[in-house]
């Protein structure tokens, strides 16, 4: 367990995230998001959460981002679109920055200031995770599976081809 | 359990009233008579065993609660009670009312069915009112019964709906008693505030414990209420005109029961009257003055019913005198005896005047003694009782008791006794006049009439009671917790002499032509000392003038308070109400004028516009834009985090 | 100030950065990316706390967050594709609910 590496990886992820949410280009933002997710995965490995790190890399940084990539591939990323996106961003960031900034000081001094109790840095095993997820937490697991099924059905519904009657009702 | 029988006593007449008034069955003549008679006599049947048990001591005082409600410290407990006063009063009322109802069944038999139904419905309602008043154990039932009687008397006096005189008489009775009722209501409410309860057994001690000035006000208000209902000075004017009603009405309402309600009221609240010496003296003075006044006016009457009306006024004056002298028991004794002989007199006079051709003028009674001998005999007995014929008549015993009570009450009482004695002598003078007149040989030979037994039976019963009632006087006084006054032989002889003097005077007035002519000339006296005219000149006319002044000749109130003929001719309504309306209109004009471009409205409309604007502004929060909601979410999060940080600070 | 403190501050920073993105960006796609960042923040916090206490619950919570994120991404992208034809992916243009 190397806390130093974990902190470094998390810091990188934070920086990448800041950049990701401020880039005008969707492609750049997606790449930066990918960077943030991968460095988080590295951090997880550094904290001996091997299973979490593995699925972070495989599913999050792999599958989820791949879905994003498919979508981003379809959008227009030309200079005009970039200019339009910059124009949209020019003034819009002030109020959100101010309001989000409200939370920064208490987070730094509230969470960062107090010392957490001594930990018990014993590495956790993936087998324990399985026992927990399908044992005590089975209800939560069931819930999240239901959520995934609901998501799948929702996507199926949203992605359907509109028939002539429905198209009339939804002219776009 | 027996106590609950009390609650049933006023119910049959009330039920009779409801049945007759609503008339769901379209009753015919005979069922109407039967129903009203049954309803009228049922209270007697119900109450008589109770009364006998009570007077023999088999049962004691009891209270039958009907309904209780608590408002904080105030208790409203409706109940009926059996105590000496209510037992005596209710027995008298049930007996006399039964007699009158039987008599009325015969007397009214010629009326149309609809009139008959109306008449008996109201008579029954009246009975119910009187019984509930007498039996009441709380001021609410008492007042309810009291008011019910006032209402019934209005309708019954105006029974003859085709006669404007009857209507005017009913209206007059209603208004006069109403004035007094207002005072009574005020008095009862003040007592209620003192006692925080409506029960008699708490009202009277509370009234006694009240602050002196307040107790005096209460006593005066109660006295005024009694004066009005009992037609005492200065409220006496309504009773003589009330004789416009049929004879049974007079017999029941305006002789024996309703006018005596004032005496019952005073007997009920006698401790409060006695506790305030000034009010007690005022009661006695009002009583004795009325007694003398009534007797004087009665002498001058040429109409037998009016004569009897003035005699009622006079006799109730005696009762008030007794209450004022601190002897409510004596007053109640006279109340009982008076109820017997006065209803007898009215009913017998009704039969006699029928025999004499339908007129109630005393002159027309001439010779009726030979036409209707039984009625005449009973009338004579009644007149003797009224005049207080020594020893033989019941009236003598009760009147002697009153005079004795006055004598015992000290020098002031002895003065009043002297006046009352004069009144008693005058009573003799007027009491025998119709008798002597009826005895005279008829001008034309009239065939011996037929006297219906239905009418005569109650007369005979009441005549017997008017003779034997003398034995009741002392027990009643004892029952009421008083003692029979023993004023000494000299006083009794004086009383007897007064009664005999009255008889002689009566003979003189009837048979000496010059005296008789003098009576016929005494118009002022006949009209009750012109009190009506005085009231009209000093009260009614200015009142009407004020109303007319307030409402304006052009009837400008018409468009506000109605378009009826009264409003057109300037309104004859109530000046207080009219003044309120006029003031209200003036106020509305004055107050609203500065606001004519309605400023309140402007302000309110501005408020409405502002609210609309605020709504539009608030609606922006619901922009539907995802970013804005996220911003709100961030804001809330920031506030919460700062709050959490602040709470865990240090 | 332990390592956990720093990591928690960083996780909060990730969350806030994502929140800023959701609030500031108008393009629906960029808001979805910001949402991913927001979800990553708590994930880091759970893992760090789990590691600190030697407990497996942190990882379990991460799995749940992952499931949530997967469902959200799927739906969000489907909505984006659906809306893009009408509004060009501008979330400000979609302010009305319509059945």
XYZ file of C-alpha atoms in Angstrom, chain B residues 45-529:
485
model
C -103.667 13.974 35.676
C -99.897 13.788 35.606
C -99.230 16.380 38.208
C -101.983 15.798 40.717
C -100.547 12.541 42.186
C -97.154 14.198 42.362
C -98.602 17.242 44.104
C -100.563 15.123 46.570
C -97.480 13.057 47.328
C -95.527 16.241 47.811
C -98.016 17.994 50.082
C -98.501 14.896 52.207
C -94.764 14.678 52.576
C -94.370 11.382 50.721
C -91.783 12.924 48.434
C -89.472 15.828 49.119
C -88.080 18.611 46.967
C -86.671 17.279 43.766
C -84.989 18.432 40.611
C -85.281 16.740 37.248
C -82.328 17.744 35.084
C -83.158 17.816 31.410
C -80.015 19.040 29.773
C -76.646 20.285 30.968
C -73.937 22.103 29.124
C -70.695 23.494 30.479
C -68.874 26.436 28.994
C -65.754 26.876 31.023
C -66.938 28.150 34.357
C -70.466 28.717 33.100
C -73.007 26.002 33.533
C -76.219 25.863 31.576
C -78.377 23.269 33.268
C -81.971 23.032 32.141
C -84.139 21.366 34.726
C -87.529 21.302 36.360
C -88.087 21.241 40.040
C -90.657 20.441 42.606
C -90.529 22.791 45.550
C -93.283 24.519 47.524
C -93.643 27.357 45.040
C -93.662 25.209 41.922
C -95.943 22.623 43.513
C -98.493 25.241 44.519
C -98.188 27.148 41.282
C -98.383 24.124 39.035
C -101.323 22.611 40.925
C -103.226 25.855 40.571
C -102.372 26.230 36.925
C -103.290 22.677 36.032
C -106.612 22.822 37.903
C -107.652 26.209 36.579
C -106.473 25.481 33.071
C -108.390 22.230 32.996
C -111.551 24.017 34.098
C -111.057 26.719 31.492
C -110.417 24.198 28.748
C -113.606 22.325 29.576
C -115.507 25.591 29.614
C -113.894 26.695 26.366
C -114.912 23.481 24.665
C -118.496 24.597 25.187
C -117.993 28.326 24.758
C -116.128 28.106 21.484
C -118.318 25.427 19.977
C -119.867 27.868 17.558
C -116.608 28.830 15.909
C -115.423 27.646 12.499
C -113.168 24.582 12.591
C -110.092 26.481 11.469
C -110.600 29.118 14.130
C -111.279 26.432 16.690
C -108.036 24.693 15.848
C -106.053 27.906 16.026
C -107.678 28.823 19.314
C -107.063 25.524 21.032
C -103.578 25.147 19.642
C -102.657 28.475 21.193
C -104.427 27.693 24.437
C -102.453 24.481 24.710
C -99.225 26.251 23.909
C -100.050 28.807 26.528
C -100.604 26.075 29.092
C -97.282 24.524 28.216
C -95.580 27.883 28.634
C -97.156 28.593 31.999
C -96.413 25.112 33.319
C -92.800 25.175 32.230
C -92.386 28.612 33.756
C -93.858 27.560 37.073
C -91.932 24.307 37.221
C -88.651 25.711 35.905
C -85.568 25.132 37.986
C -83.423 27.395 35.853
C -83.744 30.844 34.394
C -83.733 29.678 30.777
C -86.784 27.441 30.974
C -88.378 30.064 33.169
C -87.833 32.799 30.627
C -88.820 30.534 27.766
C -92.148 29.802 29.384
C -92.567 33.465 30.218
C -92.001 34.510 26.613
C -94.185 31.716 25.282
C -97.030 33.131 27.343
C -96.389 36.603 25.982
C -96.493 35.312 22.429
C -99.645 33.273 23.004
C -101.368 36.194 24.651
C -100.685 38.295 21.565
C -102.231 35.706 19.273
C -105.140 34.938 21.561
C -106.071 38.559 22.189
C -106.016 39.095 18.427
C -108.024 35.922 17.974
C -110.807 37.809 16.238
C -108.815 38.593 13.149
C -111.495 40.652 11.464
C -111.490 43.218 14.233
C -108.853 45.944 14.085
C -109.501 46.623 17.734
C -108.505 43.109 18.667
C -105.324 43.445 16.654
C -104.476 46.755 18.263
C -105.155 45.242 21.674
C -102.884 42.279 20.956
C -100.159 44.548 19.702
C -100.454 46.758 22.743
C -100.259 43.812 25.119
C -97.287 42.433 23.290
C -95.345 45.679 23.202
C -96.078 46.590 26.812
C -95.072 43.207 28.176
C -92.085 43.191 25.853
C -90.699 46.313 27.464
C -90.899 44.625 30.825
C -89.571 41.342 29.448
C -86.453 43.120 28.302
C -85.882 44.232 31.877
C -86.495 40.727 33.153
C -84.085 39.267 30.636
C -81.446 41.779 31.663
C -82.028 40.925 35.306
C -81.772 37.188 34.700
C -78.610 37.626 32.642
C -76.999 39.749 35.341
C -77.893 37.060 37.848
C -76.400 34.466 35.552
C -73.165 36.425 35.409
C -73.121 36.528 39.196
C -73.866 32.855 39.629
C -72.168 31.411 36.492
C -75.094 29.030 36.474
C -78.697 29.242 35.395
C -80.069 27.105 38.182
C -82.472 28.842 40.547
C -80.882 27.278 43.604
C -77.598 28.925 42.645
C -79.011 32.131 41.203
C -80.680 33.268 44.385
C -77.705 32.795 46.748
C -75.464 34.401 44.137
C -77.857 37.316 43.903
C -77.812 37.651 47.667
C -74.026 37.516 47.722
C -73.703 40.088 44.972
C -72.381 43.544 45.583
C -75.068 45.801 46.998
C -75.484 48.123 44.035
C -75.534 45.241 41.613
C -78.043 43.330 43.700
C -80.234 46.419 43.700
C -80.072 46.695 39.918
C -80.995 43.034 39.559
C -83.887 43.371 41.991
C -85.195 46.446 40.177
C -84.998 44.709 36.803
C -86.858 41.691 38.115
C -89.471 43.964 39.641
C -89.966 45.802 36.346
C -90.399 42.464 34.587
C -93.051 41.453 37.087
C -94.825 44.803 36.843
C -95.085 44.509 33.079
C -96.364 40.965 32.984
C -98.770 41.553 35.830
C -100.118 44.777 34.347
C -99.184 46.826 37.377
C -98.657 50.551 37.378
C -97.304 51.953 35.100
C -97.760 49.081 32.650
C -101.410 48.405 33.429
C -102.922 49.813 30.258
C -102.670 46.661 28.187
C -104.860 44.467 30.349
C -108.261 46.212 29.998
C -107.930 46.393 26.228
C -106.824 42.777 26.165
C -110.424 41.864 26.919
C -110.950 41.993 23.166
C -110.053 38.310 23.234
C -112.680 35.605 23.791
C -113.854 34.990 27.344
C -111.901 31.749 27.957
C -108.779 33.623 26.943
C -109.498 36.264 29.521
C -110.310 33.604 32.062
C -107.071 31.776 31.548
C -104.557 34.361 30.456
C -105.603 37.639 31.898
C -106.984 36.708 35.216
C -105.668 33.604 36.806
C -102.410 32.583 35.267
C -100.475 34.838 32.963
C -100.863 38.118 34.764
C -100.194 36.270 37.982
C -96.887 35.140 36.484
C -95.420 38.383 37.738
C -96.428 37.428 41.253
C -94.888 33.978 40.770
C -91.707 35.615 39.541
C -91.534 37.851 42.572
C -92.321 34.968 44.912
C -89.586 32.939 43.246
C -87.041 35.702 43.657
C -88.507 37.027 46.889
C -85.210 36.692 48.807
C -83.560 39.065 46.322
C -86.395 41.561 46.651
C -86.306 41.417 50.421
C -82.533 41.763 50.508
C -82.867 45.252 49.054
C -85.172 47.221 51.329
C -85.673 49.982 48.786
C -86.869 47.585 46.139
C -89.075 45.767 48.630
C -90.676 49.068 49.549
C -91.061 49.963 45.892
C -92.747 46.618 45.280
C -95.155 47.193 48.122
C -95.915 50.751 47.037
C -96.420 49.741 43.421
C -98.675 46.946 44.600
C -100.825 49.012 46.878
C -101.020 51.910 44.435
C -102.109 49.527 41.698
C -104.606 47.900 44.012
C -106.213 51.238 44.790
C -105.979 52.450 41.196
C -107.481 49.249 39.802
C -110.308 49.327 42.298
C -111.125 52.954 41.507
C -111.121 52.349 37.796
C -113.149 49.174 38.162
C -115.946 51.048 39.919
C -116.371 53.316 36.931
C -116.552 50.527 34.368
C -119.746 49.856 32.511
C -118.440 46.704 30.861
C -118.241 43.589 32.996
C -115.103 42.229 31.341
C -113.260 45.500 31.707
C -114.437 45.644 35.292
C -112.970 42.227 35.911
C -109.770 43.232 34.120
C -109.291 46.174 36.446
C -110.095 43.913 39.370
C -107.286 41.573 38.213
C -104.905 44.490 38.158
C -106.059 45.429 41.605
C -105.847 41.925 43.082
C -102.365 41.317 41.753
C -101.455 44.602 43.347
C -102.324 42.921 46.643
C -100.001 40.044 45.833
C -97.187 42.497 45.140
C -97.931 44.185 48.416
C -97.514 40.859 50.184
C -94.191 40.209 48.457
C -93.046 43.701 49.323
C -93.993 43.070 52.931
C -91.745 40.026 52.929
C -94.495 37.434 52.831
C -94.253 35.614 49.500
C -96.210 32.722 51.019
C -99.162 35.016 51.578
C -98.831 36.269 48.016
C -98.922 32.714 46.744
C -101.973 31.958 48.825
C -103.744 34.900 47.259
C -102.448 33.796 43.868
C -104.169 30.427 44.292
C -107.450 31.822 45.599
C -107.449 34.586 43.021
C -106.884 32.086 40.223
C -109.952 30.178 41.341
C -112.372 33.032 41.753
C -111.163 35.186 38.913
C -111.392 32.487 36.283
C -114.786 31.637 37.757
C -115.898 35.245 37.448
C -114.761 35.555 33.850
C -116.380 32.336 32.775
C -119.616 32.998 34.633
C -119.704 36.502 33.187
C -119.300 34.937 29.769
C -122.336 32.732 30.294
C -124.348 35.594 31.769
C -123.559 37.952 28.957
C -124.592 35.281 26.466
C -127.828 34.981 28.393
C -128.189 38.753 28.304
C -127.972 38.972 24.558
C -124.267 38.780 23.900
C -123.237 42.181 25.175
C -120.764 42.425 28.007
C -122.138 45.756 29.235
C -123.202 45.596 32.865
C -126.544 47.201 32.061
C -127.338 44.399 29.656
C -126.865 41.828 32.379
C -130.082 42.999 33.909
C -132.333 40.058 34.616
C -129.903 37.397 33.557
C -130.014 35.945 37.064
C -133.354 34.438 36.086
C -132.132 33.228 32.715
C -129.012 31.463 33.886
C -129.448 30.859 37.589
C -126.583 28.425 38.129
C -124.064 30.686 36.434
C -125.452 33.603 38.353
C -125.069 31.743 41.635
C -121.489 30.816 40.881
C -120.800 34.383 39.792
C -122.131 35.591 43.113
C -119.841 33.237 44.976
C -116.920 34.475 42.913
C -117.829 38.093 43.497
C -118.037 37.438 47.217
C -114.587 35.910 47.134
C -113.304 38.876 45.149
C -114.792 41.309 47.596
C -113.507 39.259 50.512
C -116.889 38.550 52.069
C -116.065 37.806 55.709
C -115.482 34.229 56.857
C -117.539 32.522 54.161
C -115.397 33.262 51.131
C -111.870 32.133 50.402
C -110.940 35.614 49.258
C -111.479 36.917 52.752
C -108.852 34.626 54.238
C -106.153 35.392 51.742
C -106.844 39.100 51.738
C -106.847 39.193 55.514
C -103.503 37.426 55.447
C -102.133 40.135 53.157
C -103.523 42.927 55.273
C -102.212 41.217 58.405
C -98.769 40.891 56.862
C -98.842 44.603 56.118
C -99.829 45.463 59.657
C -97.079 43.311 61.082
C -94.462 45.041 58.966
C -94.242 48.178 61.101
C -95.419 51.760 60.688
C -94.717 51.857 56.957
C -96.699 48.667 56.528
C -99.513 50.046 58.615
C -99.767 53.043 56.326
C -99.931 50.751 53.355
C -102.479 48.655 55.240
C -104.707 51.690 55.520
C -104.549 52.306 51.789
C -105.067 48.627 51.055
C -108.063 48.589 53.359
C -109.571 51.438 51.348
C -108.884 49.404 48.253
C -110.607 46.414 49.798
C -113.713 48.474 50.522
C -113.728 49.729 46.933
C -113.322 46.132 45.759
C -116.605 45.353 47.446
C -118.232 48.265 45.677
C -117.362 47.095 42.198
C -117.457 43.351 42.822
C -121.191 43.204 43.546
C -122.284 45.640 40.880
C -122.799 43.052 38.126
C -124.445 40.749 40.654
C -126.941 43.361 41.743
C -127.542 44.424 38.203
C -128.255 40.862 37.154
C -130.650 40.475 40.065
C -132.872 43.337 38.941
C -136.110 42.416 37.299
C -135.632 42.108 33.570
C -137.081 44.818 31.362
C -138.520 42.234 29.033
C -139.528 38.770 30.061
C -136.860 36.417 28.783
C -137.315 32.656 28.651
C -135.223 30.613 31.044
C -132.145 29.716 29.098
C -130.435 26.419 28.851
C -127.090 26.171 30.594
C -124.760 23.604 29.089
C -123.328 21.250 31.691
C -119.969 21.385 29.992
C -119.855 25.085 30.808
C -121.454 24.927 34.209
C -119.537 22.019 35.708
C -116.229 23.897 35.905
C -118.084 26.917 37.275
C -119.550 24.867 40.092
C -116.203 23.274 40.851
C -114.475 26.646 40.925
C -117.271 28.114 43.053
C -116.751 25.362 45.597
C -113.030 26.067 45.528
C -113.737 29.784 46.002
C -115.560 28.948 49.204
C -113.484 26.111 50.582
C -110.223 27.594 49.352
C -110.079 29.472 52.626
C -108.844 26.295 54.242
C -105.921 26.249 51.851
C -104.592 29.662 52.820
C -102.806 28.701 55.973
C -101.323 25.413 54.686
C -100.002 27.232 51.639
C -98.376 29.901 53.747
C -96.764 27.242 55.913
C -95.685 25.256 52.894
C -93.942 28.336 51.551
C -92.066 28.643 54.823
C -93.916 31.683 56.106
C -96.232 32.092 59.027
C -99.835 33.149 58.904
C -100.035 36.666 60.260
C -102.126 37.144 63.376
C -102.921 40.781 63.347
C -105.316 40.838 66.174
C -109.092 40.945 66.329
C -109.356 44.675 65.780
C -107.585 44.480 62.459
C -109.703 41.566 61.340
C -112.861 43.395 62.284
C -111.650 46.411 60.335
C -111.135 44.192 57.317
C -114.586 42.691 57.710
C -116.073 46.127 58.070
C -114.354 47.237 54.885
C -115.824 44.293 53.000
C -119.308 44.977 54.358
C -118.925 48.670 53.578
C -118.091 47.644 50.063
C -121.298 45.631 49.814
C -123.359 48.547 51.105
C -121.580 50.905 48.748
C -122.299 48.582 45.901
C -125.999 48.511 46.698
C -125.967 52.274 46.955
C -124.209 52.706 43.642
C -126.565 50.371 41.884
C -129.856 51.479 43.309
C -129.456 55.197 44.099
C -130.020 56.818 40.687
C -127.892 59.912 41.277
C -124.881 57.794 42.322
C -125.434 55.508 39.434
C -125.521 58.455 37.064
C -122.341 59.753 38.599
C -120.577 56.513 37.759
C -121.793 56.768 34.215
C -120.331 60.252 34.002
C -116.912 59.245 35.351
C -115.376 58.898 31.947
C -111.848 59.712 32.977
C -111.878 57.023 35.569
C -113.518 54.587 33.196
C -110.726 55.104 30.727
C -108.223 54.139 33.382
C -107.349 57.725 34.337
